[in-house]
């Protein structure tokens, strides 16, 4: 299958170190891979987390008591900071990028969805890399995406992507905890396989992203069911995106079946 469009979702845990600071070299490696694919006429739509952490880096501990308002403030401050990072690195590679912020309403059938499609198609036709994120600053809690994995899946469907790649901090889906010696990585999973039993509950701190492996598994299966092969792989692994597009056995691949 010829790949022309790939949606890549990169999580907060890929973009940050243990001190929750944004890692410049990781962003640079992401953009380098996108530029490699661009030269092959493969367009990447990047769904990037990190705005809340980037805002928290600037503001430190915020005195606001309401958790959702605090997240809005962190995200509103952090989003332009993330885009400045991306804009600068893409510019170094002679490429252009654009910010596309969305709420769940934008994907509902009707004029909002049609408007989103026009936006993405317009950007892609001009060779501009769309960078998508939830518009946390104005999203209503009741209509928020469960996490950016869900947003990435909706974007993949919207742009008729050939693949969805979800980058996280593990090598893929394992039969137990990734650190256990007797755990094995599953290279390929069909949507009718019962692999949910392998998922460990994850503990995350504030600003660290909302999506654990349980969410990723649900989204990966759901997207694969729409005939978009989906991968869960380690975002800090060198050349991971290009290797997946090249058909190498990296991460866990989910296919319809």
Coordinates of C-alpha atoms in Angstrom, one line a residue:
X1 CA 0.0 0.0 0.0
X2 CA 1.4 3.4 -1.0
X3 CA 1.5 5.8 1.9
X4 CA 0.6 9.4 1.1
X5 CA -0.8 10.7 4.4
X6 CA 0.3 9.9 7.9
X7 CA -1.1 11.2 11.1
X8 CA 1.5 11.2 13.9
X9 CA 0.4 11.8 17.5
X10 CA 3.2 12.7 19.9
X11 CA 2.4 12.6 23.7
X12 CA 3.6 14.7 26.5
X13 CA 5.7 11.9 27.9
X14 CA 7.7 11.7 24.7
X15 CA 8.3 15.5 24.5
X16 CA 9.4 15.9 28.1
X17 CA 12.1 14.6 30.5
X18 CA 11.6 13.3 34.0
X19 CA 11.5 16.9 35.3
X20 CA 8.6 17.7 32.9
X21 CA 10.8 20.0 30.7
X22 CA 10.3 20.1 26.9
X23 CA 13.1 18.3 25.1
X24 CA 14.4 20.3 22.1
X25 CA 16.3 17.3 20.6
X26 CA 13.1 15.2 20.5
X27 CA 11.2 17.9 18.7
X28 CA 14.1 18.2 16.2
X29 CA 14.2 14.5 15.5
X30 CA 10.4 14.5 15.0
X31 CA 10.7 17.3 12.4
X32 CA 13.7 15.7 10.7
X33 CA 11.7 12.6 10.1
X34 CA 8.7 14.6 8.8
X35 CA 11.1 16.4 6.4
X36 CA 12.5 13.0 5.1
X37 CA 8.9 11.8 4.4
X38 CA 8.1 15.2 2.8
X39 CA 10.9 14.7 0.3
X40 CA 9.1 11.4 -0.7
X41 CA 5.8 13.2 -1.1
X42 CA 4.4 11.8 2.1
X43 CA 2.5 14.4 4.1
X44 CA 2.5 14.2 7.9
X45 CA -0.2 15.7 10.0
X46 CA 1.3 16.2 13.5
X47 CA -1.0 16.0 16.6
X48 CA 1.1 17.4 19.4
X49 CA 0.5 17.5 23.1
X50 CA 2.7 19.5 25.4
X51 CA 1.0 22.9 25.7
X52 CA 0.0 22.5 29.3
X53 CA 3.5 21.4 30.3
X54 CA 5.0 24.2 28.3
X55 CA 2.8 26.7 30.1
X56 CA 3.6 25.2 33.4
X57 CA 7.3 25.6 32.7
X58 CA 6.7 29.4 32.3
X59 CA 4.2 29.9 35.1
X60 CA 5.4 27.4 37.7
X61 CA 2.8 26.4 40.3
X62 CA -0.4 28.4 39.5
X63 CA -2.4 29.6 42.4
X64 CA -5.8 29.0 40.7
X65 CA -7.8 26.4 42.7
X66 CA -10.1 25.2 39.9
X67 CA -8.2 22.4 38.1
X68 CA -9.9 23.0 34.7
X69 CA -9.3 26.7 34.7
X70 CA -5.6 26.0 35.7
X71 CA -5.3 23.7 32.7
X72 CA -6.9 26.4 30.4
X73 CA -4.3 29.0 31.7
X74 CA -1.3 26.6 31.3
X75 CA -2.5 25.6 27.8
X76 CA -3.2 29.2 26.7
X77 CA 0.3 30.3 27.8
X78 CA 2.0 27.1 26.5
X79 CA 0.5 26.7 23.1
X80 CA 2.2 29.6 21.4
X81 CA 5.4 28.5 23.1
X82 CA 5.1 25.0 21.5
X83 CA 4.4 26.5 18.1
X84 CA 7.4 28.8 18.4
X85 CA 9.6 25.7 18.9
X86 CA 8.0 23.9 16.0
X87 CA 8.0 27.0 13.7
X88 CA 11.7 27.5 14.3
X89 CA 12.7 23.9 13.7
X90 CA 10.6 23.5 10.6
X91 CA 12.1 26.7 9.3
X92 CA 15.6 25.2 9.8
X93 CA 14.5 22.3 7.5
X94 CA 13.1 24.7 4.9
X95 CA 9.5 23.7 5.7
X96 CA 6.4 25.5 6.8
X97 CA 3.9 24.5 9.5
X98 CA 0.6 25.8 10.7
X99 CA -1.4 25.5 13.9
X100 CA -4.9 23.9 13.8
X101 CA -6.7 24.0 17.2
X102 CA -10.0 22.1 17.4
X103 CA -12.8 21.2 19.8
X104 CA -14.9 18.2 19.6
X105 CA -17.7 20.2 18.0
X106 CA -15.5 20.7 14.9
X107 CA -15.8 17.0 14.1
X108 CA -19.6 16.8 14.3
X109 CA -21.2 16.3 10.8
X110 CA -22.1 19.6 9.2
X111 CA -20.5 22.9 8.5
X112 CA -17.9 22.8 11.2
X113 CA -16.6 19.5 9.9
X114 CA -16.6 20.7 6.3
X115 CA -14.7 23.7 7.4
X116 CA -12.1 21.6 9.1
X117 CA -11.7 19.4 6.0
X118 CA -11.3 22.6 3.8
X119 CA -8.6 23.9 6.3
X120 CA -6.6 20.6 6.3
X121 CA -6.9 20.1 2.5
X122 CA -5.8 23.7 1.9
X123 CA -2.8 23.4 4.1
X124 CA -1.7 20.0 2.7
X125 CA -2.2 21.2 -0.9
X126 CA 0.4 24.0 -0.2
X127 CA 2.9 21.6 1.4
X128 CA 2.3 23.0 4.9
X129 CA 2.5 20.6 7.9
X130 CA -0.6 21.0 10.1
X131 CA 0.1 20.8 13.8
X132 CA -3.1 19.9 15.6
X133 CA -4.0 20.1 19.3
X134 CA -7.1 20.5 21.3
X135 CA -8.1 24.1 21.9
X136 CA -7.8 23.6 25.7
X137 CA -8.3 27.3 26.4
X138 CA -11.9 27.3 25.2
X139 CA -12.9 23.6 25.3
X140 CA -15.9 22.8 27.6
X141 CA -15.1 20.0 30.0
X142 CA -18.2 18.0 28.8
X143 CA -17.1 18.2 25.2
X144 CA -13.4 17.7 25.6
X145 CA -11.6 14.9 23.7
X146 CA -10.8 12.1 26.2
X147 CA -7.1 12.9 25.2
X148 CA -5.1 13.7 22.1
X149 CA -5.2 10.0 21.0
X150 CA -8.9 10.6 20.3
X151 CA -8.2 13.8 18.5
X152 CA -5.5 12.1 16.3
X153 CA -8.0 9.3 15.4
X154 CA -10.6 11.8 14.3
X155 CA -8.0 13.8 12.3
X156 CA -6.9 10.5 10.6
X157 CA -10.4 9.8 9.6
X158 CA -11.0 13.4 8.5
X159 CA -8.0 13.5 6.1
X160 CA -8.3 9.9 4.9
X161 CA -4.9 9.0 6.3
X162 CA -3.1 5.9 5.3
X163 CA -1.7 5.3 8.8
X164 CA -2.0 6.6 12.3
X165 CA 1.1 6.5 14.5
X166 CA 0.7 7.0 18.2
X167 CA 4.1 7.8 19.8
X168 CA 4.5 7.1 23.5
X169 CA 7.3 6.2 25.9
X170 CA 7.1 2.4 25.5
X171 CA 8.0 0.2 22.6
X172 CA 4.4 -0.9 22.0
X173 CA 1.9 -3.1 23.7
X174 CA 3.4 -5.9 25.9
X175 CA 1.9 -9.0 27.4
X176 CA 2.6 -7.5 30.9
X177 CA 4.4 -4.5 32.3
X178 CA 7.1 -3.4 29.8
X179 CA 9.8 -3.6 32.5
X180 CA 9.0 -7.2 33.4
X181 CA 11.5 -9.8 32.1
X182 CA 8.7 -12.2 31.0
X183 CA 6.7 -9.6 29.1
X184 CA 6.8 -9.8 25.3
X185 CA 6.0 -7.1 22.8
X186 CA 3.1 -7.8 20.5
X187 CA 4.1 -6.9 17.0
X188 CA 0.7 -7.2 15.4
X189 CA -2.8 -7.1 16.8
X190 CA -6.1 -7.6 15.0
X191 CA -9.1 -5.6 16.3
X192 CA -10.9 -8.8 17.4
X193 CA -8.1 -10.0 19.6
X194 CA -8.6 -9.7 23.4
X195 CA -5.4 -7.8 24.4
X196 CA -7.1 -5.5 26.9
X197 CA -6.1 -7.9 29.7
X198 CA -2.5 -6.9 29.2
X199 CA -2.9 -3.2 30.0
X200 CA -1.6 -1.8 33.2
X201 CA -3.3 1.2 34.9
X202 CA -1.1 4.3 34.6
X203 CA -0.6 7.1 37.1
X204 CA -0.1 10.6 35.7
X205 CA 0.5 13.9 37.4
X206 CA -1.1 17.2 36.5
X207 CA -0.1 18.6 33.1
X208 CA 1.3 15.2 32.0
X209 CA -1.4 14.3 29.5
X210 CA -4.6 12.4 29.9
X211 CA -4.0 9.3 27.8
X212 CA -2.7 6.1 29.2
X213 CA -2.2 2.7 27.4
X214 CA -5.8 1.7 28.0
X215 CA -6.9 4.8 26.0
X216 CA -4.3 4.2 23.3
X217 CA -5.5 0.6 22.9
X218 CA -9.1 1.6 22.5
X219 CA -8.2 4.3 20.0
X220 CA -5.9 2.1 18.1
X221 CA -8.5 -0.6 17.7
X222 CA -11.2 1.9 16.8
X223 CA -9.1 3.5 14.1
X224 CA -8.0 0.2 12.7
X225 CA -11.6 -0.8 12.5
X226 CA -12.0 2.1 10.0
X227 CA -9.3 0.5 7.8
X228 CA -6.6 2.9 9.0
X229 CA -3.6 0.7 10.2
X230 CA -2.5 2.1 13.6
X231 CA 0.7 1.9 15.4
X232 CA 1.8 2.4 19.0
X233 CA 5.5 2.9 19.2
X234 CA 8.3 4.6 21.2
X235 CA 8.6 8.3 20.2
X236 CA 12.1 8.6 21.6
X237 CA 13.4 5.8 19.3
X238 CA 15.5 7.3 16.5
X239 CA 13.9 7.2 13.0
X240 CA 10.7 5.6 14.4
X241 CA 8.2 7.3 12.0
X242 CA 10.3 6.7 8.9
X243 CA 10.9 3.0 9.9
X244 CA 7.1 2.4 10.4
X245 CA 6.3 4.0 7.0
X246 CA 9.1 1.8 5.5
X247 CA 7.3 -1.3 6.9
X248 CA 9.9 -2.2 9.5
X249 CA 8.8 -4.2 12.5
X250 CA 8.6 -1.3 15.0
X251 CA 6.1 -0.9 17.8
X252 CA 2.7 -2.7 17.8
X253 CA 0.6 -2.6 14.6
X254 CA -3.2 -2.8 14.8
X255 CA -5.1 -3.9 11.8
X256 CA -8.8 -4.6 11.0
X257 CA -9.7 -8.2 11.6

